[in-house]
């Protein structure tokens, strides 16, 4: 509670909403907290602000990004928990790190690029996550500074260690050779509940004339080495598909202490959702493979969250990056699944709704990444999708905000926003984070064709109850 008292009233409200929304006590929170003024669609975000990931906004093609406190400067009184940003530059073979100064009164100067860290030639990084990984000498336990973990096309995972001063300088690095080829999506979490951060990677391998998705698990040992396990074709992965995105969450609930995190991944080329249930002791059950060909041509991005107020029923948002069978604007682009309850345990997710990236005359296509969080000021989870093509920044996409109603459904049509007005950004990844620490979450995107990132600051403002 002491930590809660140190927050602003708006932050206290946001924190309380996060804690109790799953318990169905949102009415109590509404009575205690300031009540946000719900924005109309046109005023939901302030004007987007863009930041080049490399000099002159060229030759980078940013992909995966992470929002977390990467820079900790004890001599800077303004450095008090603002999320920083790190983004991988796929064609630039590098990672760009931005320090969030917190001064969003001058938005163009709020993020300062403090480094572009080379990953070597032809590494083509894809995804990035942050975690406490130890240090470059293999010392455990980890220090208090977040490190960066990155998937590389050279069949490796790279760990960039934050400088011991916490100044966001990532000069030391370890590479972990993978058995998986073509690594893509990435999870960094304590998967075996031993207090150390593990790594899981979605990718694929080739056997003879066909490919198959793989999930490679890297268990962090006490001596800072890694134990590898690959879940592939022999374990039940389907032939003819490629592993793409991966997320972690508790798909199966059990009484008592929280169970270890399960994994869910998409497999493209042939359409599959794959669920890996964590049985503990570094064991996963055989993959639950759901053929989604009748629903989606190419599942790509994933997001997990609870969308029913007061009900612990896990929702899964999946994007369809391409559907050639239907005219643009007539095929679903985003699919909402829910865990199998009340069905038999381990039977996967059940499709509930399909959504178009369409609002009036605006029609987008080619959705990529998904982020789940609270955006419109209430206690219900929303989600954001990065639109890769066409509206609203025609011809280069933007974002779609799906506002949750709290009953497992979402407002239609979605709210579409441009992330780089007048240009063709083609955003790939998207994150939700409170970049200005005002108690309302904002949105960050990596824009592949514009070689930059965009920050959309939430326009909501707290008003007194009854105001």
XYZ file of C-alpha atoms in Angstrom:
467
model
C 0.000 0.000 0.000
C 2.943 2.331 0.618
C 3.881 2.054 -3.068
C 0.297 2.816 -4.035
C 0.263 5.982 -1.897
C 3.312 7.255 -3.780
C 1.368 7.280 -7.039
C -0.735 10.127 -8.385
C -4.510 9.775 -7.885
C -4.876 8.818 -11.531
C -2.195 6.132 -11.207
C -3.785 4.844 -8.001
C -7.070 4.483 -9.843
C -5.438 2.664 -12.752
C -3.597 0.345 -10.364
C -6.754 -0.468 -8.403
C -8.673 -1.137 -11.592
C -6.026 -3.579 -12.769
C -6.119 -5.432 -9.452
C -9.832 -5.731 -8.918
C -11.296 -5.840 -12.408
C -10.824 -9.602 -12.433
C -12.753 -9.822 -9.173
C -15.826 -8.039 -10.473
C -15.491 -5.133 -8.037
C -15.224 -2.357 -10.582
C -18.209 -0.521 -9.105
C -16.303 -0.105 -5.849
C -13.307 1.281 -7.703
C -15.501 3.702 -9.651
C -16.748 5.154 -6.366
C -13.258 5.593 -4.974
C -11.369 6.828 -8.027
C -11.537 9.884 -10.194
C -13.716 9.263 -13.172
C -12.077 9.743 -16.583
C -13.748 11.766 -19.265
C -14.410 9.226 -22.010
C -13.072 10.588 -25.261
C -14.954 10.649 -28.503
C -13.296 8.730 -31.278
C -11.887 11.797 -33.039
C -10.206 13.006 -29.847
C -9.126 9.667 -28.421
C -5.416 10.318 -29.032
C -3.377 13.444 -29.343
C -1.501 13.928 -32.621
C 0.964 11.069 -33.128
C 4.656 11.806 -32.631
C 7.304 9.951 -34.632
C 10.945 9.176 -33.826
C 13.531 7.861 -36.304
C 15.038 4.538 -35.289
C 18.230 5.409 -37.201
C 19.637 8.633 -38.599
C 17.505 10.223 -41.322
C 14.746 7.624 -40.843
C 16.339 5.287 -43.379
C 17.551 1.702 -43.795
C 16.090 0.233 -40.637
C 12.629 -1.355 -41.201
C 11.741 -1.673 -37.509
C 9.833 -4.717 -36.269
C 9.535 -5.973 -32.686
C 9.521 -3.427 -29.889
C 9.365 -3.365 -26.110
C 8.249 -0.671 -23.658
C 9.887 -0.933 -20.229
C 12.086 1.059 -17.880
C 15.465 0.372 -19.464
C 17.258 3.502 -18.228
C 17.608 4.177 -14.509
C 19.464 7.381 -13.774
C 19.521 8.067 -9.993
C 20.935 11.558 -10.626
C 17.970 12.561 -12.773
C 14.961 13.644 -10.657
C 12.721 13.260 -13.715
C 13.677 9.617 -14.197
C 10.928 8.055 -12.120
C 9.587 5.056 -13.945
C 8.658 6.314 -17.396
C 8.660 3.451 -19.932
C 11.562 3.596 -22.348
C 11.442 1.980 -25.798
C 13.680 -0.515 -27.589
C 12.995 -1.606 -31.156
C 14.794 -4.017 -33.494
C 15.680 -2.834 -36.988
C 15.228 -5.843 -39.237
C 17.105 -4.574 -42.270
C 19.333 -2.344 -40.164
C 20.676 -5.348 -38.159
C 20.499 -3.321 -34.975
C 18.543 -2.328 -31.875
C 17.547 1.279 -31.192
C 17.020 2.337 -27.564
C 15.058 5.459 -26.612
C 15.064 7.077 -23.173
C 11.720 8.514 -22.094
C 12.396 11.859 -20.407
C 8.778 12.138 -19.267
C 8.415 15.676 -20.650
C 5.481 15.155 -23.004
C 4.691 18.874 -22.958
C 7.277 18.933 -25.761
C 6.403 15.609 -27.442
C 9.113 15.755 -30.104
C 11.786 15.727 -27.394
C 10.155 13.291 -24.990
C 12.014 10.273 -26.395
C 15.770 10.590 -26.801
C 17.563 7.948 -28.843
C 20.541 7.038 -26.682
C 21.996 4.283 -28.821
C 21.780 2.126 -31.933
C 23.443 -1.173 -31.071
C 24.701 -3.305 -33.956
C 23.814 -7.000 -34.071
C 26.187 -7.891 -36.895
C 25.719 -8.413 -40.620
C 22.668 -10.268 -41.974
C 21.174 -10.949 -38.543
C 17.674 -9.711 -39.496
C 16.220 -9.439 -35.976
C 12.496 -10.085 -35.625
C 11.203 -9.873 -32.051
C 12.474 -8.397 -28.784
C 11.559 -8.748 -25.110
C 12.990 -7.406 -21.836
C 13.961 -9.444 -18.791
C 16.384 -9.767 -15.881
C 18.877 -12.141 -17.473
C 21.924 -11.856 -15.183
C 25.101 -10.316 -16.542
C 27.570 -11.030 -19.323
C 29.822 -12.937 -16.915
C 27.026 -15.388 -16.170
C 26.442 -14.122 -12.637
C 23.081 -14.952 -11.107
C 20.822 -13.779 -9.613
C 20.144 -11.031 -12.085
C 20.659 -7.389 -11.226
C 17.858 -4.847 -11.110
C 18.373 -3.574 -14.660
C 16.379 -4.977 -17.565
C 18.275 -6.665 -20.377
C 17.121 -7.273 -23.972
C 16.467 -10.636 -25.639
C 16.189 -10.792 -29.436
C 15.457 -13.449 -32.066
C 17.867 -13.427 -35.026
C 17.406 -14.966 -38.469
C 20.850 -16.557 -38.055
C 19.161 -19.193 -35.828
C 20.193 -17.490 -32.629
C 18.841 -15.657 -29.636
C 20.929 -12.652 -28.630
C 20.982 -11.299 -25.072
C 22.107 -7.692 -24.761
C 23.050 -6.927 -21.165
C 22.207 -3.563 -19.697
C 25.215 -1.749 -18.284
C 25.563 -2.218 -14.521
C 24.929 1.491 -14.050
C 21.505 1.086 -15.659
C 22.142 3.859 -18.173
C 20.702 1.924 -21.096
C 24.029 1.013 -22.682
C 24.020 -2.561 -24.002
C 27.672 -3.175 -24.753
C 27.885 -6.804 -23.603
C 26.191 -9.635 -25.425
C 25.698 -13.394 -25.423
C 24.442 -15.418 -28.370
C 22.575 -18.685 -27.848
C 22.626 -21.069 -30.797
C 19.211 -22.557 -31.483
C 18.209 -25.910 -32.890
C 15.146 -24.136 -34.308
C 15.531 -22.532 -37.702
C 13.953 -19.222 -38.655
C 13.119 -18.011 -35.119
C 10.306 -15.483 -34.927
C 8.090 -14.825 -31.879
C 9.612 -14.733 -28.412
C 8.585 -15.111 -24.772
C 10.781 -14.227 -21.774
C 9.328 -15.466 -18.473
C 9.982 -17.758 -15.528
C 8.386 -20.819 -17.110
C 9.489 -23.337 -14.459
C 8.932 -21.093 -11.400
C 12.531 -21.373 -10.204
C 13.072 -17.611 -9.979
C 15.142 -17.374 -13.180
C 14.030 -15.985 -16.526
C 13.631 -18.577 -19.275
C 13.157 -18.075 -23.010
C 10.721 -19.647 -25.473
C 10.992 -19.170 -29.235
C 8.515 -19.861 -32.046
C 10.063 -20.887 -35.343
C 10.096 -23.747 -37.795
C 12.299 -26.397 -39.285
C 12.400 -28.320 -42.531
C 12.365 -32.094 -42.888
C 12.572 -33.439 -46.414
C 9.982 -31.664 -48.534
C 7.991 -30.015 -45.768
C 8.316 -27.590 -42.908
C 6.849 -27.837 -39.418
C 6.518 -25.322 -36.579
C 8.759 -25.583 -33.546
C 8.793 -24.201 -30.034
C 12.263 -24.125 -28.523
C 12.483 -23.810 -24.751
C 15.618 -22.432 -23.103
C 15.677 -23.142 -19.381
C 18.064 -20.964 -17.377
C 20.221 -23.087 -15.065
C 21.603 -22.053 -11.698
C 25.109 -21.839 -13.183
C 23.763 -19.468 -15.884
C 23.955 -22.077 -18.671
C 20.928 -23.071 -20.761
C 19.076 -26.348 -21.120
C 17.381 -26.697 -24.513
C 14.259 -28.557 -25.501
C 12.574 -28.444 -28.914
C 8.926 -29.311 -29.380
C 8.635 -30.268 -33.029
C 7.166 -32.787 -35.429
C 7.982 -35.811 -33.242
C 6.002 -34.210 -30.404
C 2.937 -33.595 -32.578
C 3.589 -30.316 -34.374
C 1.711 -30.254 -37.715
C 3.476 -30.575 -41.044
C 3.421 -27.810 -43.622
C 3.363 -24.790 -41.302
C 5.726 -22.138 -39.938
C 5.799 -20.901 -36.342
C 5.262 -17.155 -36.126
C 4.042 -15.367 -32.990
C 4.058 -16.652 -29.404
C 2.452 -15.433 -26.168
C 2.365 -16.732 -22.598
C -0.588 -16.963 -20.233
C -2.414 -19.304 -17.866
C -4.728 -21.205 -20.178
C -5.564 -23.842 -17.582
C -6.494 -22.610 -14.111
C -5.997 -24.624 -10.970
C -6.744 -23.950 -7.298
C -3.990 -22.944 -4.915
C -0.780 -21.277 -6.011
C -0.602 -19.931 -9.590
C 0.357 -22.616 -12.124
C 3.269 -22.053 -14.506
C 2.641 -20.146 -17.706
C 1.366 -21.950 -20.796
C 2.297 -20.956 -24.357
C 0.146 -20.223 -27.412
C 1.563 -19.753 -30.902
C 0.427 -19.161 -34.462
C 1.599 -21.200 -37.423
C 1.257 -19.757 -40.901
C 1.442 -21.194 -44.434
C -1.144 -23.676 -43.223
C -3.371 -22.115 -40.594
C -2.985 -23.379 -37.035
C -3.343 -22.222 -33.467
C -1.103 -24.275 -31.186
C -1.418 -24.413 -27.398
C 1.364 -25.823 -25.201
C 0.171 -26.598 -21.676
C 2.881 -26.286 -19.032
C 2.826 -29.337 -16.737
C 5.609 -28.059 -14.479
C 9.051 -29.569 -13.862
C 10.085 -28.361 -17.331
C 7.529 -30.565 -19.052
C 4.892 -29.518 -21.588
C 1.983 -31.658 -22.727
C 1.724 -32.656 -26.383
C 0.682 -29.681 -28.531
C -3.023 -28.925 -28.872
C -3.227 -28.225 -32.602
C -6.288 -26.430 -33.949
C -6.648 -26.286 -37.734
C -8.141 -22.864 -38.420
C -8.165 -23.084 -42.221
C -11.945 -22.687 -42.351
C -11.636 -19.473 -40.354
C -8.394 -17.715 -41.236
C -5.872 -18.025 -44.064
C -2.785 -16.806 -42.231
C -2.931 -16.280 -38.449
C -0.099 -14.047 -37.330
C -0.250 -11.744 -34.289
C -1.556 -12.859 -30.896
C -2.797 -11.165 -27.753
C -4.092 -12.704 -24.514
C -6.354 -11.020 -21.986
C -9.447 -11.193 -19.803
C -12.368 -9.457 -21.499
C -15.253 -10.605 -19.275
C -15.653 -8.398 -16.219
C -15.449 -10.565 -13.100
C -14.897 -13.802 -15.035
C -11.551 -15.564 -15.337
C -12.052 -16.703 -18.904
C -9.006 -16.126 -21.063
C -9.494 -14.463 -24.439
C -7.177 -14.890 -27.418
C -7.004 -12.266 -30.166
C -5.506 -13.446 -33.460
C -4.927 -11.398 -36.624
C -5.242 -12.729 -40.167
C -2.437 -11.102 -42.095
C -3.789 -12.126 -45.483
C -7.002 -13.592 -46.831
C -7.033 -13.845 -50.592
C -10.388 -15.586 -50.849
C -12.591 -12.558 -50.147
C -12.667 -8.951 -51.378
C -10.997 -6.385 -49.120
C -13.423 -5.114 -46.524
C -15.601 -8.226 -46.656
C -13.371 -10.754 -44.936
C -12.687 -10.813 -41.215
C -9.266 -9.575 -40.191
C -9.300 -10.180 -36.429
C -10.620 -13.223 -34.575
C -11.581 -13.523 -30.925
C -11.278 -16.925 -29.273
C -11.936 -17.996 -25.701
C -10.513 -20.845 -23.672
C -12.375 -24.125 -23.770
C -14.449 -23.854 -20.595
C -16.961 -25.329 -20.091
C -15.561 -27.817 -22.587
C -13.124 -30.592 -21.702
C -9.729 -29.375 -20.442
C -7.069 -29.141 -23.085
C -9.342 -28.920 -26.113
C -8.054 -25.498 -27.102
C -9.852 -22.240 -27.806
C -13.384 -21.660 -29.085
C -14.056 -19.038 -31.761
C -16.549 -16.406 -30.582
C -16.365 -13.355 -32.857
C -14.858 -12.073 -36.082
C -14.083 -8.403 -36.679
C -13.405 -6.291 -39.759
C -10.779 -3.550 -39.937
C -13.475 -1.309 -41.331
C -15.135 1.886 -40.151
C -17.427 3.639 -42.615
C -15.513 4.115 -45.852
C -12.190 3.375 -44.176
C -10.996 -0.171 -44.788
C -7.662 -1.617 -43.703
C -6.048 -4.978 -44.375
C -2.941 -6.946 -43.488
C -3.081 -6.741 -39.673
C 0.058 -7.675 -37.771
C 0.710 -7.241 -34.056
C -1.792 -7.131 -31.183
C -1.600 -5.452 -27.773
C -4.113 -5.869 -24.936
C -4.732 -3.255 -22.235
C -7.052 -0.557 -20.921
C -7.341 2.491 -23.167
C -10.685 4.282 -22.833
C -10.659 4.999 -19.115
C -12.801 2.195 -17.728
C -11.761 -1.039 -16.028
C -12.337 -3.278 -19.065
C -9.587 -4.549 -21.319
C -9.415 -3.249 -24.885
C -7.043 -4.295 -27.641
C -5.144 -2.602 -30.453
C -4.178 -4.064 -33.823
C -1.430 -2.772 -36.121
C -2.871 -2.420 -39.645
C -0.237 -3.127 -42.279
C -1.957 -1.766 -45.395
C -4.583 0.658 -46.713
C -6.728 2.728 -44.313
C -6.500 4.763 -42.229
C -3.056 6.028 -43.413
C -3.733 5.010 -47.002
C -1.958 3.154 -48.463
C 0.093 2.357 -45.379
C -2.222 1.218 -42.591
C -2.406 2.531 -39.013
C -4.031 1.081 -35.903
C -7.473 -0.173 -34.937
C -8.705 0.188 -31.346
C -11.298 -2.355 -30.223
C -13.034 -1.019 -27.105
C -14.122 -3.724 -24.681
C -17.660 -3.727 -23.270
C -16.735 -5.894 -20.289
C -18.966 -8.768 -21.429
C -16.456 -10.402 -23.764
C -17.506 -8.382 -26.809
C -16.249 -5.157 -28.367
C -17.658 -1.954 -29.821
C -18.130 -2.104 -33.575
C -16.886 -0.662 -35.790
C -13.369 -0.309 -34.355
C -11.791 3.100 -34.004
C -9.152 3.598 -36.724
C -6.234 5.982 -36.302
C -3.319 7.047 -38.453
C 0.096 6.748 -36.792
C 2.131 8.856 -39.255
C -0.225 11.284 -41.037
C 0.530 11.996 -44.663
C 2.803 8.991 -44.995
C 2.622 5.242 -45.544
C 3.985 3.766 -42.284
C 2.867 0.098 -42.503
C 3.155 -0.576 -38.756
C 4.151 -4.070 -37.707
C 4.257 -4.306 -33.896
C 2.231 -2.402 -31.322
C 2.476 -1.917 -27.548
C 0.241 -0.365 -24.899
C 2.028 1.558 -22.138
C 1.486 4.655 -19.992
C 4.243 6.694 -21.599
C 3.511 9.936 -19.715
C 2.454 8.319 -16.407
C -0.847 10.192 -16.262
C -2.826 7.048 -15.445
C -4.089 6.455 -18.983
C -2.388 4.061 -21.371
C -0.894 5.192 -24.659
C 0.094 3.326 -27.854
C 3.496 2.794 -29.496
C 4.007 1.294 -32.968
C 6.996 0.258 -35.071
C 6.542 1.519 -38.625
C 8.279 -0.729 -41.139
C 8.171 1.454 -44.240
C 8.820 4.768 -42.469
C 11.826 3.516 -40.469
C 10.437 5.089 -37.313
C 8.255 4.513 -34.279
C 5.078 6.392 -33.405
C 3.737 7.334 -29.980
C 0.041 8.146 -29.619
C -0.608 9.823 -26.267
C -4.040 9.206 -24.797
C -6.171 12.355 -24.775
C -8.190 11.355 -21.723
C -8.032 13.596 -18.669
C -9.214 12.836 -15.160
C -12.162 14.877 -13.894
C -13.720 14.967 -10.429
C -16.609 12.565 -9.762
C -19.815 14.114 -10.998
C -17.883 16.650 -13.053
